[in-house]
CSV table of C-alpha atoms and ligand atoms in Angstrom, one decimal:
chain,number,residue,atom,x,y,z
A,1358,MET,CA,7.9,23.9,-1.6
A,1359,GLN,CA,10.6,21.8,-0.6
A,1360,ARG,CA,9.5,19.3,2.0
A,1361,HIS,CA,12.7,18.1,4.2
A,1362,PRO,CA,16.0,17.3,2.0
A,1363,MET,CA,15.4,13.5,2.4
A,1364,TYR,CA,13.1,14.1,-0.3
A,1365,ASP,CA,15.1,14.0,-3.6
A,1366,ASP,CA,14.2,13.3,-7.4
A,1367,ASP,CA,14.2,9.6,-6.6
A,1368,THR,CA,11.4,9.7,-3.8
A,1369,GLU,CA,9.5,12.2,-6.2
A,1370,THR,CA,9.8,9.3,-9.3
A,1371,VAL,CA,8.5,6.8,-6.9
A,1372,ARG,CA,5.6,9.2,-5.4
A,1373,ASP,CA,4.8,9.9,-9.0
A,1374,GLN,CA,4.7,5.9,-9.5
A,1375,LEU,CA,2.4,5.7,-6.6
A,1376,ARG,CA,0.2,8.6,-7.6
A,1377,ARG,CA,-0.1,6.7,-11.1
A,1378,PHE,CA,-1.4,3.3,-9.4
A,1379,VAL,CA,-3.9,5.0,-7.6
A,1380,ALA,CA,-5.2,7.0,-10.8
A,1381,GLU,CA,-5.5,4.0,-12.1
A,1382,GLU,CA,-5.8,1.0,-10.4
A,1383,ILE,CA,-7.8,2.0,-7.3
A,1384,GLU,CA,-9.7,5.7,-8.1
A,1385,PRO,CA,-11.9,4.1,-11.0
A,1386,ASN,CA,-13.0,1.0,-8.7
A,1387,GLY,CA,-12.5,2.4,-5.1
A,1388,GLU,CA,-16.2,3.5,-4.5
A,1389,ALA,CA,-17.7,0.1,-5.9
A,1390,TRP,CA,-15.3,-2.0,-4.3
A,1391,GLU,CA,-16.2,-0.2,-0.8
A,1392,GLU,CA,-19.8,-0.7,-1.5
A,1393,ALA,CA,-18.8,-4.5,-2.2
A,1394,GLY,CA,-16.9,-4.8,1.1
A,1395,GLU,CA,-13.8,-6.4,-0.9
A,1396,PHE,CA,-11.5,-5.7,-3.6
A,1397,PRO,CA,-9.7,-8.4,-5.4
A,1398,LEU,CA,-7.2,-10.5,-4.7
A,1399,GLU,CA,-5.5,-9.4,-8.2
A,1400,LEU,CA,-5.0,-6.0,-6.8
A,1401,PHE,CA,-2.3,-7.4,-4.5
A,1402,ARG,CA,-0.4,-8.9,-7.8
A,1403,LYS,CA,-0.3,-5.8,-9.6
A,1404,ALA,CA,0.7,-3.8,-6.5
A,1405,GLY,CA,3.4,-6.5,-6.3
A,1406,ALA,CA,4.0,-6.6,-10.0
A,1407,ALA,CA,4.4,-2.5,-9.6
A,1408,GLY,CA,7.3,-3.0,-6.8
A,1409,LEU,CA,4.8,-1.0,-4.5
A,1410,LEU,CA,4.5,-3.9,-2.2
A,1411,GLY,CA,8.1,-4.0,-1.4
A,1412,LEU,CA,8.6,-0.3,-0.5
A,1413,GLY,CA,11.0,0.0,2.1
A,1414,PHE,CA,12.0,-4.0,2.2
A,1415,ASP,CA,14.8,-5.2,1.5
A,1416,GLU,CA,15.9,-6.3,-2.0
A,1417,GLU,CA,17.4,-9.5,-1.1
A,1418,TYR,CA,13.8,-10.6,0.0
A,1419,GLY,CA,12.3,-9.8,-3.1
A,1420,GLY,CA,11.4,-5.6,-1.8
A,1421,ALA,CA,12.1,-2.8,-3.5
A,1422,GLY,CA,14.6,-1.1,-1.2
A,1423,GLY,CA,14.5,2.4,0.3
A,1424,GLY,CA,14.0,1.8,4.3
A,1425,ILE,CA,11.6,3.4,6.2
A,1426,LEU,CA,11.5,6.5,4.0
A,1427,TYR,CA,9.9,4.8,1.3
A,1428,TYR,CA,8.1,2.6,3.9
A,1429,CYS,CA,6.2,5.8,4.7
A,1430,LEU,CA,6.0,7.2,1.2
A,1431,ALA,CA,4.0,4.2,-0.1
A,1432,ARG,CA,1.6,4.9,3.0
A,1433,GLU,CA,1.7,8.3,2.4
A,1434,GLU,CA,0.7,8.5,-1.2
A,1435,LEU,CA,-1.8,5.7,-1.1
A,1436,ALA,CA,-3.8,7.5,1.3
A,1437,ARG,CA,-3.8,10.2,-0.2
A,1438,GLY,CA,-5.9,8.7,-2.9
A,1439,GLY,CA,-9.0,8.4,-0.4
A,1440,PHE,CA,-9.6,4.9,-0.4
A,1441,ALA,CA,-8.6,3.7,3.2
A,1442,GLY,CA,-10.1,0.4,3.4
A,1443,VAL,CA,-8.5,-0.4,0.1
A,1444,ARG,CA,-4.7,0.9,1.5
A,1445,VAL,CA,-5.3,-0.9,4.7
A,1446,GLY,CA,-6.1,-4.5,3.1
A,1447,LEU,CA,-3.1,-4.0,0.4
A,1448,MET,CA,-0.4,-2.7,3.0
A,1449,VAL,CA,-1.2,-5.5,6.2
A,1450,HIS,CA,2.1,-7.0,5.0
A,1451,GLY,CA,3.6,-3.9,6.8
A,1452,ILE,CA,2.8,-5.0,10.2
A,1453,GLY,CA,3.1,-9.1,9.4
A,1454,LEU,CA,6.0,-9.5,7.7
A,1455,PRO,CA,8.7,-7.1,9.5
A,1456,PRO,CA,9.2,-9.6,12.2
A,1457,VAL,CA,9.8,-12.4,10.0
A,1458,LEU,CA,12.5,-10.4,8.4
A,1459,ALA,CA,14.0,-9.0,11.4
A,1460,LEU,CA,13.8,-12.5,13.7
A,1461,GLY,CA,12.8,-15.4,11.7
A,1462,PRO,CA,15.0,-18.3,10.3
A,1463,ASP,CA,16.9,-17.7,7.1
A,1464,GLU,CA,14.5,-20.6,5.7
A,1465,MET,CA,11.2,-18.7,6.6
A,1466,LYS,CA,12.1,-15.3,4.9
A,1467,LYS,CA,13.0,-17.1,1.9
A,1468,ARG,CA,9.7,-19.1,1.6
A,1469,VAL,CA,7.6,-16.4,3.1
A,1470,ALA,CA,9.3,-12.7,2.2
A,1471,PRO,CA,9.2,-12.8,-1.6
A,1472,ALA,CA,5.9,-14.4,-2.1
A,1473,VAL,CA,4.1,-11.9,-0.2
A,1474,LEU,CA,6.1,-8.7,-1.9
A,1475,ALA,CA,5.2,-10.1,-5.0
A,1476,GLY,CA,1.3,-10.5,-3.9
A,1477,GLU,CA,0.6,-14.0,-4.7
A,1478,LYS,CA,0.5,-14.9,-0.5
A,1479,LEU,CA,-0.8,-12.5,2.1
A,1480,ILE,CA,0.4,-12.6,5.7
A,1481,CYS,CA,-0.8,-10.4,8.6
A,1482,LEU,CA,-0.1,-9.3,12.4
A,1483,ALA,CA,-2.2,-11.1,15.1
A,1484,ILE,CA,-1.6,-9.2,18.5
A,1485,SER,CA,-4.9,-8.2,19.9
A,1486,GLU,CA,-7.2,-10.5,21.9
A,1487,PRO,CA,-10.7,-10.0,23.2
A,1488,GLU,CA,-8.5,-8.9,26.5
A,1489,ALA,CA,-5.6,-7.9,25.6
A,1490,GLY,CA,-5.9,-4.6,23.3
A,1491,SER,CA,-3.8,-1.9,24.4
A,1492,ASP,CA,-2.7,-4.2,27.6
A,1493,VAL,CA,-0.5,-6.6,25.2
A,1494,ALA,CA,1.5,-8.2,28.0
A,1495,ASN,CA,-1.6,-9.8,29.1
A,1496,ILE,CA,-2.1,-11.9,26.2
A,1497,LYS,CA,-4.0,-15.2,26.9
A,1498,THR,CA,-3.1,-17.5,23.7
A,1499,VAL,CA,-1.0,-20.2,24.9
A,1500,ALA,CA,1.4,-22.1,22.9
A,1501,LYS,CA,2.5,-25.2,24.7
A,1502,ARG,CA,5.5,-27.3,23.2
A,1503,ASP,CA,4.8,-30.6,22.4
A,1504,GLY,CA,7.6,-32.7,20.8
A,1505,ASP,CA,8.7,-30.6,17.7
A,1506,HIS,CA,5.3,-28.8,17.3
A,1507,TYR,CA,3.7,-25.8,19.1
A,1508,VAL,CA,0.2,-26.5,20.4
A,1509,LEU,CA,-2.1,-23.4,20.2
A,1510,ASN,CA,-5.4,-22.3,22.1
A,1511,GLY,CA,-7.0,-19.1,22.3
A,1512,GLN,CA,-8.6,-16.1,20.7
A,1513,LYS,CA,-7.2,-13.2,18.2
A,1514,MET,CA,-9.5,-10.3,18.0
A,1515,PHE,CA,-9.7,-7.3,15.1
A,1516,ILE,CA,-7.3,-8.9,12.7
A,1517,SER,CA,-6.5,-6.7,9.4
A,1518,ASN,CA,-6.9,-9.4,6.7
A,1519,GLY,CA,-7.7,-12.1,9.3
A,1520,MET,CA,-10.0,-13.8,6.6
A,1521,ARG,CA,-7.6,-13.7,3.2
A,1522,ALA,CA,-4.0,-14.2,4.6
A,1523,ASP,CA,-2.2,-17.4,3.9
A,1524,TYR,CA,0.5,-16.6,6.9
A,1525,TYR,CA,-0.7,-15.1,10.2
A,1526,THR,CA,2.4,-13.6,12.4
A,1527,VAL,CA,0.8,-14.4,15.6
A,1528,ALA,CA,1.8,-13.4,19.3
A,1529,VAL,CA,1.5,-16.2,21.9
A,1530,ARG,CA,1.8,-17.1,25.4
A,1531,THR,CA,4.7,-19.8,25.7
A,1532,GLY,CA,6.0,-18.7,29.2
A,1533,GLY,CA,5.0,-17.5,32.4
A,1534,PRO,CA,2.8,-14.1,33.0
A,1535,GLY,CA,3.4,-10.7,31.8
A,1536,MET,CA,6.0,-9.5,28.5
A,1537,GLU,CA,8.5,-12.1,29.4
A,1538,GLY,CA,6.5,-15.1,28.7
A,1539,LEU,CA,5.6,-14.2,25.2
A,1540,SER,CA,6.9,-15.4,21.8
A,1541,LEU,CA,6.0,-14.8,17.7
A,1542,LEU,CA,5.0,-17.9,16.0
A,1543,LEU,CA,4.1,-18.1,12.1
A,1544,VAL,CA,0.5,-20.1,11.7
A,1545,GLU,CA,-0.4,-21.2,8.2
A,1546,LYS,CA,-4.1,-20.9,6.7
A,1547,GLY,CA,-5.3,-24.5,6.5
A,1548,THR,CA,-3.8,-25.7,10.0
A,1549,GLU,CA,-6.3,-28.0,11.9
A,1550,GLY,CA,-7.5,-26.3,14.5
A,1551,PHE,CA,-7.4,-22.8,13.2
A,1552,GLU,CA,-10.5,-21.1,12.3
A,1553,GLN,CA,-11.3,-17.1,11.3
A,1554,THR,CA,-14.9,-15.2,11.0
A,1555,PRO,CA,-15.3,-11.9,9.8
A,1556,LEU,CA,-16.6,-8.9,11.9
A,1557,MET,CA,-18.2,-6.0,10.2
A,1558,LYS,CA,-16.9,-2.5,10.8
A,1559,SER,CA,-18.0,1.4,10.6
A,1560,GLY,CA,-15.7,2.1,7.8
A,1561,TRP,CA,-12.4,0.3,6.1
A,1562,TRP,CA,-15.3,-1.7,4.3
A,1563,THR,CA,-12.9,-3.0,1.9
A,1564,SER,CA,-10.2,-4.1,4.3
A,1565,ASP,CA,-11.2,-7.6,5.7
A,1566,THR,CA,-11.5,-7.8,9.9
A,1567,ALA,CA,-11.4,-11.0,11.3
A,1568,THR,CA,-11.8,-13.0,14.7
A,1569,LEU,CA,-9.1,-15.6,14.9
A,1570,TYR,CA,-9.8,-19.3,17.1
A,1571,PHE,CA,-7.1,-21.5,17.7
A,1572,ASN,CA,-8.4,-25.1,19.0
A,1573,ASP,CA,-5.8,-27.2,20.0
A,1574,CYS,CA,-3.8,-26.1,16.9
A,1575,ARG,CA,-0.3,-27.6,16.3
A,1576,VAL,CA,2.3,-25.2,14.8
A,1577,PRO,CA,5.4,-26.9,13.9
A,1578,ALA,CA,7.8,-25.7,16.1
A,1579,GLU,CA,10.4,-24.3,13.3
A,1580,ASN,CA,7.8,-21.7,12.8
A,1581,LEU,CA,8.8,-19.9,15.8
A,1582,ILE,CA,9.9,-16.3,14.8
A,1583,GLY,CA,12.9,-15.2,16.9
A,1584,GLU,CA,13.7,-17.0,20.1
A,1585,GLU,CA,11.4,-18.3,22.7
A,1586,ASN,CA,10.1,-15.9,25.4
A,1587,ALA,CA,11.7,-13.1,23.5
A,1588,GLY,CA,8.7,-12.0,21.7
A,1589,PHE,CA,7.9,-8.8,23.4
A,1590,ARG,CA,10.7,-6.4,22.2
A,1591,GLY,CA,10.0,-7.8,18.9
A,1592,ILE,CA,6.1,-6.8,19.0
A,1593,MET,CA,7.4,-3.6,20.2
A,1594,ASN,CA,9.9,-2.4,17.7
A,1595,ASN,CA,7.1,-3.4,14.9
A,1596,PHE,CA,4.7,-1.4,16.9
A,1597,ASN,CA,7.1,1.6,16.3
A,1598,LEU,CA,7.0,1.0,12.6
A,1599,GLU,CA,3.5,0.5,12.6
A,1600,ARG,CA,2.7,3.8,14.4
A,1601,LEU,CA,5.4,5.9,12.0
A,1602,GLY,CA,3.2,4.1,9.1
A,1603,ILE,CA,0.2,5.4,10.5
A,1604,ALA,CA,1.3,8.5,11.0
A,1605,ALA,CA,2.2,9.1,7.1
A,1606,THR,CA,-1.1,7.4,6.2
A,1607,ILE,CA,-2.6,10.1,8.3
A,1608,VAL,CA,-0.4,12.7,6.4
A,1609,GLY,CA,-1.9,11.5,3.2
A,1610,SER,CA,-5.5,11.2,4.1
A,1611,THR,CA,-5.3,15.0,5.5
A,1612,LYS,CA,-3.7,15.6,2.2
A,1613,CYS,CA,-7.0,14.3,0.3
A,1614,ILE,CA,-9.7,15.8,3.1
A,1615,PHE,CA,-7.9,19.4,2.3
A,1616,GLU,CA,-7.6,18.9,-1.6
A,1617,GLU,CA,-11.5,17.4,-1.7
A,1618,THR,CA,-12.3,20.3,0.5
A,1619,LYS,CA,-10.6,23.3,-1.3
A,1620,HIS,CA,-12.2,22.3,-4.5
A,1621,TYR,CA,-15.6,22.0,-3.4
A,1622,ALA,CA,-15.4,25.3,-1.4
A,1623,SER,CA,-14.3,26.4,-4.5
A,1624,GLU,CA,-17.4,24.9,-6.8
A,1625,ARG,CA,-20.3,25.6,-4.2
A,1626,GLN,CA,-22.0,29.1,-3.9
A,1627,THR,CA,-24.1,30.4,-0.9
A,1628,PHE,CA,-25.6,33.8,-0.5
A,1629,GLY,CA,-24.2,35.0,-4.3
A,1630,LYS,CA,-20.6,33.6,-3.4
A,1631,HIS,CA,-18.3,30.6,-3.3
A,1632,LEU,CA,-18.0,29.0,0.2
A,1633,ARG,CA,-14.5,29.9,-0.1
A,1634,GLU,CA,-15.1,33.4,-0.5
A,1635,HIS,CA,-16.6,33.2,3.4
A,1636,GLN,CA,-13.9,34.0,5.6
A,1637,VAL,CA,-15.1,31.2,8.3
A,1638,VAL,CA,-15.2,28.7,5.7
A,1639,ARG,CA,-11.8,30.1,4.4
A,1640,HIS,CA,-10.3,29.8,7.8
A,1641,LYS,CA,-11.0,26.6,8.1
A,1642,ILE,CA,-9.5,25.2,5.2
A,1643,THR,CA,-6.5,27.0,5.8
A,1644,ASP,CA,-6.6,25.5,9.7
A,1645,ILE,CA,-6.3,22.3,7.6
A,1646,ALA,CA,-3.5,23.6,5.7
A,1647,MET,CA,-1.6,24.5,8.8
A,1648,ARG,CA,-2.2,21.1,10.9
A,1649,ILE,CA,-0.9,19.0,7.7
A,1650,GLN,CA,2.5,21.5,7.8
A,1651,ALA,CA,2.6,20.5,11.7
A,1652,MET,CA,2.1,16.8,11.0
A,1653,GLU,CA,4.5,16.7,8.1
A,1654,ALA,CA,7.0,18.1,9.9
A,1655,MET,CA,6.8,16.0,12.8
A,1656,LEU,CA,6.1,12.8,10.4
A,1657,ASP,CA,9.6,14.3,8.4
A,1658,SER,CA,11.1,14.7,11.9
A,1659,ALA,CA,10.6,11.0,12.7
A,1660,ILE,CA,11.7,9.3,9.5
A,1661,TRP,CA,14.7,11.5,9.9
A,1662,ARG,CA,15.5,10.2,13.5
A,1663,ALA,CA,14.8,6.7,12.2
A,1664,LEU,CA,17.3,7.1,9.3
A,1665,GLN,CA,19.9,8.3,11.9
A,1666,GLY,CA,19.6,4.6,13.9
A,1667,ASP,CA,17.6,6.3,16.6
A,1668,LYS,CA,14.1,4.7,17.7
A,1669,ALA,CA,12.4,7.9,18.6
A,1670,ILE,CA,10.3,5.9,20.5
A,1671,PRO,CA,8.5,9.1,22.4
A,1672,GLU,CA,8.6,11.5,19.2
A,1673,ILE,CA,6.5,8.6,17.2
A,1674,ALA,CA,4.1,7.9,19.9
A,1675,LEU,CA,3.3,11.9,20.4
A,1676,LEU,CA,3.7,11.8,16.3
A,1677,LYS,CA,0.8,9.1,15.9
A,1678,ALA,CA,-1.3,10.7,19.2
A,1679,PHE,CA,-1.0,14.6,17.5
A,1680,ALA,CA,-2.2,13.2,14.0
A,1681,ALA,CA,-4.6,11.0,14.7
A,1682,THR,CA,-6.4,13.8,17.0
A,1683,GLU,CA,-5.7,16.9,14.4
A,1684,HIS,CA,-6.9,14.3,11.5
A,1685,GLU,CA,-10.3,14.0,13.3
A,1686,LYS,CA,-10.7,17.5,13.7
A,1687,CYS,CA,-9.7,18.2,9.9
A,1688,ALA,CA,-12.4,15.4,8.9
A,1689,ALA,CA,-15.0,16.8,11.0
A,1690,ASP,CA,-14.2,20.6,9.3
A,1691,ALA,CA,-14.6,19.0,6.3
A,1692,VAL,CA,-17.8,17.7,6.7
A,1693,GLN,CA,-19.4,20.9,8.0
A,1694,ILE,CA,-18.2,22.6,5.1
A,1695,PHE,CA,-19.2,20.0,2.4
A,1696,GLY,CA,-22.9,20.6,4.3
A,1697,GLY,CA,-25.2,18.0,3.6
A,1698,ALA,CA,-23.3,16.0,0.9
A,1699,GLY,CA,-20.6,15.5,3.6
A,1700,ILE,CA,-23.2,13.1,5.2
A,1701,ILE,CA,-24.2,10.8,2.4
A,1702,ARG,CA,-22.6,8.2,0.8
A,1703,GLY,CA,-19.9,8.3,-2.0
A,1704,SER,CA,-17.6,11.4,-1.2
A,1705,LYS,CA,-13.9,10.9,0.4
A,1706,VAL,CA,-15.1,13.4,3.2
A,1707,GLU,CA,-18.0,11.3,4.2
A,1708,ARG,CA,-15.8,7.9,4.2
A,1709,ALA,CA,-12.6,9.9,6.0
A,1710,PHE,CA,-15.1,11.4,8.9
A,1711,ARG,CA,-16.5,7.9,9.5
A,1712,GLU,CA,-13.1,6.3,9.2
A,1713,SER,CA,-11.3,8.9,11.3
A,1714,LYS,CA,-11.8,7.3,15.0
A,1715,ILE,CA,-9.8,4.1,13.9
A,1716,LEU,CA,-7.0,6.0,13.5
A,1717,SER,CA,-6.7,7.2,17.4
A,1718,ILE,CA,-7.5,3.2,18.1
A,1719,GLY,CA,-5.6,0.8,16.3
A,1720,GLY,CA,-2.1,0.8,16.7
A,1721,GLY,CA,-1.9,2.0,19.8
A,1722,SER,CA,-4.7,4.4,21.0
A,1723,THR,CA,-4.0,7.9,21.8
A,1724,GLU,CA,-4.2,7.5,25.3
A,1725,VAL,CA,-1.7,4.7,25.5
A,1726,MET,CA,0.7,6.7,23.2
A,1727,LYS,CA,0.8,9.8,25.4
A,1728,ASP,CA,1.3,7.4,28.6
A,1729,LEU,CA,4.0,5.6,26.6
A,1730,ALA,CA,5.6,9.3,25.8
A,1731,SER,CA,5.2,10.6,29.2
A,1732,ARG,CA,7.5,7.5,30.8
A,1733,GLN,CA,9.8,8.0,28.2
A,1734,LEU,CA,10.3,11.6,28.9
A,1735,GLY,CA,10.3,10.9,32.5
A,1736,ILE,CA,6.9,12.7,33.1
B,995,FAD,C1,-10.6,-2.1,12.1
B,995,FAD,C2,-9.6,-2.1,13.4
B,995,FAD,C3,-8.0,-3.2,12.8
B,995,FAD,C4,-7.6,-3.7,13.5
B,995,FAD,N1,-6.3,-4.5,13.0
B,995,FAD,C5,-5.5,-5.2,13.6
B,995,FAD,C6,-4.1,-6.0,13.3
B,995,FAD,O1,-4.2,-6.1,12.5
B,995,FAD,N2,-3.6,-6.5,14.3
B,995,FAD,C7,-3.7,-6.6,15.6
B,995,FAD,O2,-2.9,-7.1,16.2
B,995,FAD,N3,-4.7,-6.0,16.5
B,995,FAD,C8,-5.7,-4.7,15.5
B,995,FAD,N4,-6.5,-3.9,15.7
B,995,FAD,C9,-6.6,-4.0,17.2
B,995,FAD,C10,-6.2,-2.6,18.0
B,995,FAD,O3,-4.6,-2.0,17.8
B,995,FAD,C11,-6.9,-2.2,19.0
B,995,FAD,O4,-7.9,-2.2,19.1
B,995,FAD,C12,-6.0,-1.2,19.7
B,995,FAD,O5,-4.8,-1.9,20.5
B,995,FAD,C13,-6.7,-1.3,21.4
B,995,FAD,O6,-7.2,-2.1,22.0
B,995,FAD,P1,-8.5,-2.8,22.6
B,995,FAD,O7,-9.5,-2.4,21.0
B,995,FAD,O8,-8.7,-3.9,23.1
B,995,FAD,O9,-9.2,-1.2,23.4
B,995,FAD,P2,-8.9,-1.3,24.9
B,995,FAD,O10,-7.4,-1.9,25.6
B,995,FAD,O11,-9.9,-2.1,25.7
B,995,FAD,O12,-8.7,0.2,25.5
B,995,FAD,C14,-10.3,1.0,25.2
B,995,FAD,C15,-10.1,2.1,25.6
B,995,FAD,O13,-9.3,2.6,27.3
B,995,FAD,C16,-8.6,3.4,27.1
B,995,FAD,N5,-7.2,2.7,27.6
B,995,FAD,C17,-6.8,1.5,27.6
B,995,FAD,N6,-5.9,1.7,28.7
B,995,FAD,C18,-5.6,2.8,28.9
B,995,FAD,C19,-4.3,3.2,30.2
B,995,FAD,N7,-3.8,2.9,30.7
B,995,FAD,N8,-5.0,4.9,30.3
B,995,FAD,C20,-5.8,5.3,29.6
B,995,FAD,N9,-6.8,5.0,29.0
B,995,FAD,C21,-6.5,3.5,28.5
B,995,FAD,C22,-7.5,3.3,25.5
B,995,FAD,O14,-7.2,4.5,24.9
B,995,FAD,C23,-9.4,2.9,24.6
B,995,FAD,O15,-10.1,4.3,24.8
B,995,FAD,C24,-7.5,-3.2,15.0
B,995,FAD,C25,-8.5,-3.0,15.4
B,995,FAD,C26,-9.3,-2.4,14.8
B,995,FAD,C27,-10.6,-1.3,15.2
């Protein structure tokens, strides 16, 4: 069945390429990488060479073009492969790079973007802090101007690719309290006074997550991304993009759950019948299909609006909240259908269930999304 008319022969060609990349490069190794807690850096270079990292980014800076539609397509198809940790790790540039391209000076864009999109360098986004997750305006990491440098002091928390990145797009306080005093700075790995330690997680094992420490860390003033004290708007615009990307990811992941569960229920027999022949089981799988339809419709509507130049802030917030909540239900139902096999490590369904919670927290929690949407809708 035709999805939305914006998906055409070109998008389907790219979709096929993405599926091939997943089948050839990720599927054969994903399980072993999960257990090892890391995937090789070489995968970035392969993804860069295949044009995958550049999807949605301007050709002028080494991207493959296609805008927001291709940005989302890449995330949906990678997630469909069922190895979320690999997908997250590989695509962190999708949140770290856009502020550089939207607000950074030309020299910075040319220096950073082509290397990142080729998979030769890694960039990440460092907004969250121990006391500022949902409450972004409460950021405490200070960047004090000293001659032609900023001197950074503070901590960042839960930063994806925080151990392996070369570039860090960091939110800092350059002015007074609240949202008006925030700026974005590009910090490079190896800068004196900048350290990282790893964090262990319940899921996404192959994606590294870190705490960052800045102790009198001197960063050149020309590494400012955008204008001083005007960082909050850039952060919020980036969140909107991130949330749309997360929603696309959730659609892909839910499709993976659906396919795995449908297959299992067609193979496994109880009481002399295949599982899917029990109406209760069949309806559970049908409910997953129903939720996918709803998520897809909301996602495509949001992408379409974004393509028309509408920021669609409340729609994207509600999409992210809805998709994450429904994904959790789908993952739980899928494990129920797998029975004991859904609890034992090593299946895509077991991993999706274990990793479903983060989707309701990262990039703006469900509660915060509803709060944002309610304010925007005047509720
Ligand atoms: C695996 C992982 C990867 C991450 N990657 C990154 C990254 O790359 N870069 C980055 O900057 N951050 C990253 N984060 C951080 C993530 O964005 C935050 O965890 C998220 O924004 C929530 O912040 P918090 O954890 O501090 O929770 P808190 O803000 O402390 O919230 C705790 C709970 O309270 C609820 N809550 C808070 N405020 C309200 C309110 N006003 N009304 C109702 N309920 C409320 C929340 O919904 C949540 O349920 C990552 C997190 C994880 C777990």
